[in-house]
Amino acid sequence: MNFITSVTNNADTHQLSSCVLSIEPECFVTDTTAVIFALAVAACQTIPKEIKIEGRTYQTDEWMNTPSSILSAIPRRLHLQPDHPLTITRKLIESRFPSYKTHNDLFPIVTTGQNFDSLGFPLDHTGRSRTDTYYLNKETVLRTHTSAHQADTFRNNESEGYLISADVYRRDAIDRSHYPVFHQMEGARTWDRRQAEKEGKTLAEVIWDDVVRIPKHDIAVEDPNPTFHAERNPLQATHSPEEAEAIAAHLKRSLEDMVVTIFNAARSATETNSASENEPLQVRWVEAYFPFTSPSWELEVFWQGDWLEVLGSGIVSQPILANASVPNRIGWAFGIGLERIAMLLYSIPDIRLFWSKDARFLSQFSEEKPIRRFVPFSKYPACFKDVSFWLRSSSNAAGGAGSAASPTSSATPATTFSTPVPPAAPLPPSFHENDVMEIAREVCGNLVEDVRLTDEFVHPKTGRRSMCYRINYRSLERTLTNEETNELHEKLRGLLVQRLGVELR
């Protein structure tokens, strides 16, 4: 497939490119030249009026915050690449749901209606913020979860059960377990009340008949809480207690069967005989909250001496099914992270490895062979560098409100005044830690392993806030030189000034 990020080269459009990396390193000498670099890079920041992604054209606006480095990941589709560990993990899970229809190639660009509204996300939910989500325009995003396709899949009503596996996109922290593009699988199983009536049975009776067909296991399961609780895990108003009990039993038995398969495979991949790896498998159900299911649960597994959260699940919110034009259906859904499971199966230590094209990594995996623990091919040295800066005086510290370039959601009603009072000055950009992470990824790509806040303080007289981040530069495939890391670090410093308006210390 062709991947194009621009359509024309005129005054109204500008190619999305990694032009930051084309600036000559000789210009990075002092803090002053970092500012000069920031001015130079500003020429590369013009937002194109429209972009093309795999033949589809999208208009952009002031909400556009998706860099070319993220757009370039769309064609990779790691979960579909033969012999890739994510593909093997996906197929292992799919094998436990043979009658479910699979959807593995759904396009990642969706509407805000699909990604948020169809699932009942409140208008002020943090997930809608530009600090958390990649936007092309105010109504178009890169999906943040596979559930963006849930309502459409329910509406199509092609099967009683389905599985969706896909790449999803979120602005997030930088460390060994987080990456802005990762992969999820979600599944759902529903029943039709009308069909039960035709069979002369209650819906609960039909579901219990299906429960009997699920493979049995002999693992220890902790499930001390009632299926529903009026305050902690409420029963939905349109569901009877009998229906909820039956659906919960089907959900839990189905997902326990899946987890047993995963962790048995993980055990077979290990070559040691430690007590923790030979101990009996234990799982437990924990009450949880999700906006699109109730009651809801997380499934945890006791693995290598600790309880590990594996997935989230629950009985699907009936309004979601009603809005998808299938009000007579009722059922359950779950979601699981493929990288999380693959890292566990293969003992892969760093999430960046999934994107490697190095044969030393890829050659260790095969769909035709048993799962085996990943053997690291080298451990290259880390290079730590700090960057300290003062925030604008009106900024919020890490985790604050979305950036000032973050417009208010178009779905939020605005208050109208007969004589609006204009602001004395434009609102300066507010600070969010994810903006630092995004700049680090844009400049350094997979050469940055970890970014951590190491110090912050507020000046007692001026009230200005200072922050210091430690950047860990490390390649998975070679040793980085000091010249390389110095150049990357200066580019990062320059973009912090240009994008966030901070004052370097």
PDB file of N, CA and C in Angstrom, residues 129-179:
ATOM      1  N   SER A 129      -9.019  14.710  25.284  1.00  0.00           N
ATOM      2  CA  SER A 129      -8.061  15.809  25.222  1.00  0.00           C
ATOM      3  C   SER A 129      -6.996  15.562  24.159  1.00  0.00           C
ATOM      4  N   ARG A 130      -6.501  16.646  23.571  1.00  0.00           N
ATOM      5  CA  ARG A 130      -5.404  16.533  22.619  1.00  0.00           C
ATOM      6  C   ARG A 130      -4.114  16.103  23.299  1.00  0.00           C
ATOM      7  N   THR A 131      -4.051  16.201  24.607  1.00  0.00           N
ATOM      8  CA  THR A 131      -2.869  15.714  25.308  1.00  0.00           C
ATOM      9  C   THR A 131      -2.850  14.199  25.382  1.00  0.00           C
ATOM     10  N   ASP A 132      -3.991  13.559  25.159  1.00  0.00           N
ATOM     11  CA  ASP A 132      -4.078  12.100  25.250  1.00  0.00           C
ATOM     12  C   ASP A 132      -4.300  11.430  23.903  1.00  0.00           C
ATOM     13  N   THR A 133      -4.925  12.132  22.963  1.00  0.00           N
ATOM     14  CA  THR A 133      -5.405  11.520  21.728  1.00  0.00           C
ATOM     15  C   THR A 133      -4.829  12.232  20.509  1.00  0.00           C
ATOM     16  N   TYR A 134      -4.552  11.464  19.453  1.00  0.00           N
ATOM     17  CA  TYR A 134      -4.074  12.029  18.190  1.00  0.00           C
ATOM     18  C   TYR A 134      -5.264  12.415  17.310  1.00  0.00           C
ATOM     19  N   TYR A 135      -5.333  13.695  16.968  1.00  0.00           N
ATOM     20  CA  TYR A 135      -6.403  14.231  16.125  1.00  0.00           C
ATOM     21  C   TYR A 135      -5.876  14.586  14.739  1.00  0.00           C
ATOM     22  N   LEU A 136      -6.738  14.391  13.719  1.00  0.00           N
ATOM     23  CA  LEU A 136      -6.498  14.963  12.396  1.00  0.00           C
ATOM     24  C   LEU A 136      -7.301  16.239  12.245  1.00  0.00           C
ATOM     25  N   ASN A 137      -8.501  16.238  12.773  1.00  0.00           N
ATOM     26  CA  ASN A 137      -9.325  17.433  12.890  1.00  0.00           C
ATOM     27  C   ASN A 137     -10.264  17.227  14.067  1.00  0.00           C
ATOM     28  N   LYS A 138     -11.101  18.191  14.350  1.00  0.00           N
ATOM     29  CA  LYS A 138     -11.894  18.139  15.586  1.00  0.00           C
ATOM     30  C   LYS A 138     -12.870  16.975  15.610  1.00  0.00           C
ATOM     31  N   GLU A 139     -13.147  16.351  14.479  1.00  0.00           N
ATOM     32  CA  GLU A 139     -14.089  15.239  14.427  1.00  0.00           C
ATOM     33  C   GLU A 139     -13.444  13.920  14.020  1.00  0.00           C
ATOM     34  N   THR A 140     -12.121  13.905  13.855  1.00  0.00           N
ATOM     35  CA  THR A 140     -11.432  12.716  13.337  1.00  0.00           C
ATOM     36  C   THR A 140     -10.185  12.430  14.151  1.00  0.00           C
ATOM     37  N   VAL A 141     -10.042  11.180  14.595  1.00  0.00           N
ATOM     38  CA  VAL A 141      -8.916  10.790  15.446  1.00  0.00           C
ATOM     39  C   VAL A 141      -8.329   9.471  14.983  1.00  0.00           C
ATOM     40  N   LEU A 142      -7.125   9.188  15.453  1.00  0.00           N
ATOM     41  CA  LEU A 142      -6.606   7.825  15.381  1.00  0.00           C
ATOM     42  C   LEU A 142      -7.186   7.090  16.586  1.00  0.00           C
ATOM     43  N   ARG A 143      -7.833   5.952  16.322  1.00  0.00           N
ATOM     44  CA  ARG A 143      -8.554   5.272  17.399  1.00  0.00           C
ATOM     45  C   ARG A 143      -7.659   5.056  18.614  1.00  0.00           C
ATOM     46  N   THR A 144      -8.227   5.247  19.785  1.00  0.00           N
ATOM     47  CA  THR A 144      -7.486   5.024  21.026  1.00  0.00           C
ATOM     48  C   THR A 144      -7.765   3.649  21.607  1.00  0.00           C
ATOM     49  N   HIS A 145      -8.715   2.926  21.033  1.00  0.00           N
ATOM     50  CA  HIS A 145      -9.036   1.566  21.484  1.00  0.00           C
ATOM     51  C   HIS A 145      -9.839   0.860  20.396  1.00  0.00           C
ATOM     52  N   THR A 146      -9.845  -0.450  20.441  1.00  0.00           N
ATOM     53  CA  THR A 146     -10.611  -1.227  19.456  1.00  0.00           C
ATOM     54  C   THR A 146     -12.112  -1.029  19.643  1.00  0.00           C
ATOM     55  N   SER A 147     -12.531  -0.563  20.819  1.00  0.00           N
ATOM     56  CA  SER A 147     -13.956  -0.352  21.075  1.00  0.00           C
ATOM     57  C   SER A 147     -14.547   0.731  20.182  1.00  0.00           C
ATOM     58  N   ALA A 148     -13.699   1.483  19.476  1.00  0.00           N
ATOM     59  CA  ALA A 148     -14.214   2.454  18.512  1.00  0.00           C
ATOM     60  C   ALA A 148     -15.054   1.770  17.434  1.00  0.00           C
ATOM     61  N   HIS A 149     -14.850   0.464  17.238  1.00  0.00           N
ATOM     62  CA  HIS A 149     -15.593  -0.277  16.213  1.00  0.00           C
ATOM     63  C   HIS A 149     -16.714  -1.124  16.817  1.00  0.00           C
ATOM     64  N   GLN A 150     -16.900  -1.032  18.122  1.00  0.00           N
ATOM     65  CA  GLN A 150     -17.850  -1.904  18.789  1.00  0.00           C
ATOM     66  C   GLN A 150     -19.282  -1.674  18.312  1.00  0.00           C
ATOM     67  N   ALA A 151     -19.726  -0.419  18.317  1.00  0.00           N
ATOM     68  CA  ALA A 151     -21.113  -0.131  17.932  1.00  0.00           C
ATOM     69  C   ALA A 151     -21.382  -0.545  16.490  1.00  0.00           C
ATOM     70  N   ASP A 152     -20.430  -0.260  15.597  1.00  0.00           N
ATOM     71  CA  ASP A 152     -20.613  -0.638  14.190  1.00  0.00           C
ATOM     72  C   ASP A 152     -20.689  -2.154  14.033  1.00  0.00           C
ATOM     73  N   THR A 153     -19.869  -2.866  14.802  1.00  0.00           N
ATOM     74  CA  THR A 153     -19.877  -4.328  14.707  1.00  0.00           C
ATOM     75  C   THR A 153     -21.185  -4.890  15.255  1.00  0.00           C
ATOM     76  N   PHE A 154     -21.653  -4.341  16.360  1.00  0.00           N
ATOM     77  CA  PHE A 154     -22.960  -4.762  16.881  1.00  0.00           C
ATOM     78  C   PHE A 154     -24.062  -4.452  15.856  1.00  0.00           C
ATOM     79  N   ARG A 155     -23.977  -3.287  15.235  1.00  0.00           N
ATOM     80  CA  ARG A 155     -25.008  -2.874  14.279  1.00  0.00           C
ATOM     81  C   ARG A 155     -25.032  -3.811  13.069  1.00  0.00           C
ATOM     82  N   ASN A 156     -23.869  -4.217  12.593  1.00  0.00           N
ATOM     83  CA  ASN A 156     -23.818  -5.128  11.446  1.00  0.00           C
ATOM     84  C   ASN A 156     -24.392  -6.501  11.788  1.00  0.00           C
ATOM     85  N   ASN A 157     -24.266  -6.901  13.064  1.00  0.00           N
ATOM     86  CA  ASN A 157     -24.931  -8.111  13.573  1.00  0.00           C
ATOM     87  C   ASN A 157     -24.646  -9.331  12.701  1.00  0.00           C
ATOM     88  N   GLU A 158     -23.346  -9.532  12.388  1.00  0.00           N
ATOM     89  CA  GLU A 158     -22.965 -10.624  11.493  1.00  0.00           C
ATOM     90  C   GLU A 158     -22.749 -11.942  12.229  1.00  0.00           C
ATOM     91  N   SER A 159     -22.595 -11.894  13.526  1.00  0.00           N
ATOM     92  CA  SER A 159     -22.327 -13.122  14.272  1.00  0.00           C
ATOM     93  C   SER A 159     -22.678 -12.900  15.741  1.00  0.00           C
ATOM     94  N   GLU A 160     -22.884 -14.010  16.452  1.00  0.00           N
ATOM     95  CA  GLU A 160     -23.185 -13.893  17.875  1.00  0.00           C
ATOM     96  C   GLU A 160     -21.961 -13.497  18.682  1.00  0.00           C
ATOM     97  N   GLY A 161     -20.783 -13.876  18.203  1.00  0.00           N
ATOM     98  CA  GLY A 161     -19.543 -13.504  18.871  1.00  0.00           C
ATOM     99  C   GLY A 161     -18.559 -12.938  17.869  1.00  0.00           C
ATOM    100  N   TYR A 162     -17.739 -11.989  18.305  1.00  0.00           N
ATOM    101  CA  TYR A 162     -16.723 -11.430  17.406  1.00  0.00           C
ATOM    102  C   TYR A 162     -15.458 -11.124  18.186  1.00  0.00           C
ATOM    103  N   LEU A 163     -14.336 -11.026  17.451  1.00  0.00           N
ATOM    104  CA  LEU A 163     -13.043 -10.592  17.980  1.00  0.00           C
ATOM    105  C   LEU A 163     -12.502  -9.509  17.058  1.00  0.00           C
ATOM    106  N   ILE A 164     -12.025  -8.417  17.633  1.00  0.00           N
ATOM    107  CA  ILE A 164     -11.384  -7.341  16.880  1.00  0.00           C
ATOM    108  C   ILE A 164      -9.953  -7.206  17.383  1.00  0.00           C
ATOM    109  N   SER A 165      -8.988  -7.269  16.477  1.00  0.00           N
ATOM    110  CA  SER A 165      -7.586  -6.999  16.820  1.00  0.00           C
ATOM    111  C   SER A 165      -7.106  -5.850  15.949  1.00  0.00           C
ATOM    112  N   ALA A 166      -6.395  -4.902  16.567  1.00  0.00           N
ATOM    113  CA  ALA A 166      -6.014  -3.713  15.801  1.00  0.00           C
ATOM    114  C   ALA A 166      -4.941  -2.921  16.516  1.00  0.00           C
ATOM    115  N   ASP A 167      -4.265  -2.070  15.723  1.00  0.00           N
ATOM    116  CA  ASP A 167      -3.335  -1.098  16.264  1.00  0.00           C
ATOM    117  C   ASP A 167      -4.135   0.083  16.806  1.00  0.00           C
ATOM    118  N   VAL A 168      -3.729   0.583  17.981  1.00  0.00           N
ATOM    119  CA  VAL A 168      -4.391   1.733  18.589  1.00  0.00           C
ATOM    120  C   VAL A 168      -3.330   2.756  18.968  1.00  0.00           C
ATOM    121  N   TYR A 169      -3.752   4.006  19.170  1.00  0.00           N
ATOM    122  CA  TYR A 169      -2.809   5.121  19.264  1.00  0.00           C
ATOM    123  C   TYR A 169      -3.148   6.011  20.454  1.00  0.00           C
ATOM    124  N   ARG A 170      -2.147   6.267  21.293  1.00  0.00           N
ATOM    125  CA  ARG A 170      -2.343   7.158  22.440  1.00  0.00           C
ATOM    126  C   ARG A 170      -1.050   7.897  22.756  1.00  0.00           C
ATOM    127  N   ARG A 171      -1.181   9.164  23.092  1.00  0.00           N
ATOM    128  CA  ARG A 171      -0.036   9.924  23.600  1.00  0.00           C
ATOM    129  C   ARG A 171       0.178   9.483  25.044  1.00  0.00           C
ATOM    130  N   ASP A 172       1.382   9.028  25.358  1.00  0.00           N
ATOM    131  CA  ASP A 172       1.569   8.387  26.651  1.00  0.00           C
ATOM    132  C   ASP A 172       3.010   8.555  27.116  1.00  0.00           C
ATOM    133  N   ALA A 173       3.295   7.982  28.264  1.00  0.00           N
ATOM    134  CA  ALA A 173       4.633   8.038  28.838  1.00  0.00           C
ATOM    135  C   ALA A 173       5.625   7.274  27.972  1.00  0.00           C
ATOM    136  N   ILE A 174       6.904   7.524  28.217  1.00  0.00           N
ATOM    137  CA  ILE A 174       7.963   6.776  27.533  1.00  0.00           C
ATOM    138  C   ILE A 174       8.673   5.905  28.553  1.00  0.00           C
ATOM    139  N   ASP A 175       8.551   4.615  28.390  1.00  0.00           N
ATOM    140  CA  ASP A 175       9.302   3.648  29.184  1.00  0.00           C
ATOM    141  C   ASP A 175       9.235   2.308  28.457  1.00  0.00           C
ATOM    142  N   ARG A 176       9.711   1.252  29.094  1.00  0.00           N
ATOM    143  CA  ARG A 176       9.818  -0.041  28.406  1.00  0.00           C
ATOM    144  C   ARG A 176       8.479  -0.720  28.158  1.00  0.00           C
ATOM    145  N   SER A 177       7.437  -0.257  28.805  1.00  0.00           N
ATOM    146  CA  SER A 177       6.132  -0.904  28.630  1.00  0.00           C
ATOM    147  C   SER A 177       5.102  -0.009  27.951  1.00  0.00           C
ATOM    148  N   HIS A 178       5.501   1.206  27.535  1.00  0.00           N
ATOM    149  CA  HIS A 178       4.559   2.111  26.864  1.00  0.00           C
ATOM    150  C   HIS A 178       5.109   2.559  25.522  1.00  0.00           C
ATOM    151  N   TYR A 179       4.213   2.618  24.546  1.00  0.00           N
ATOM    152  CA  TYR A 179       4.567   3.048  23.201  1.00  0.00           C
ATOM    153  C   TYR A 179       3.334   3.736  22.617  1.00  0.00           C
TER     154      TYR A 179
END
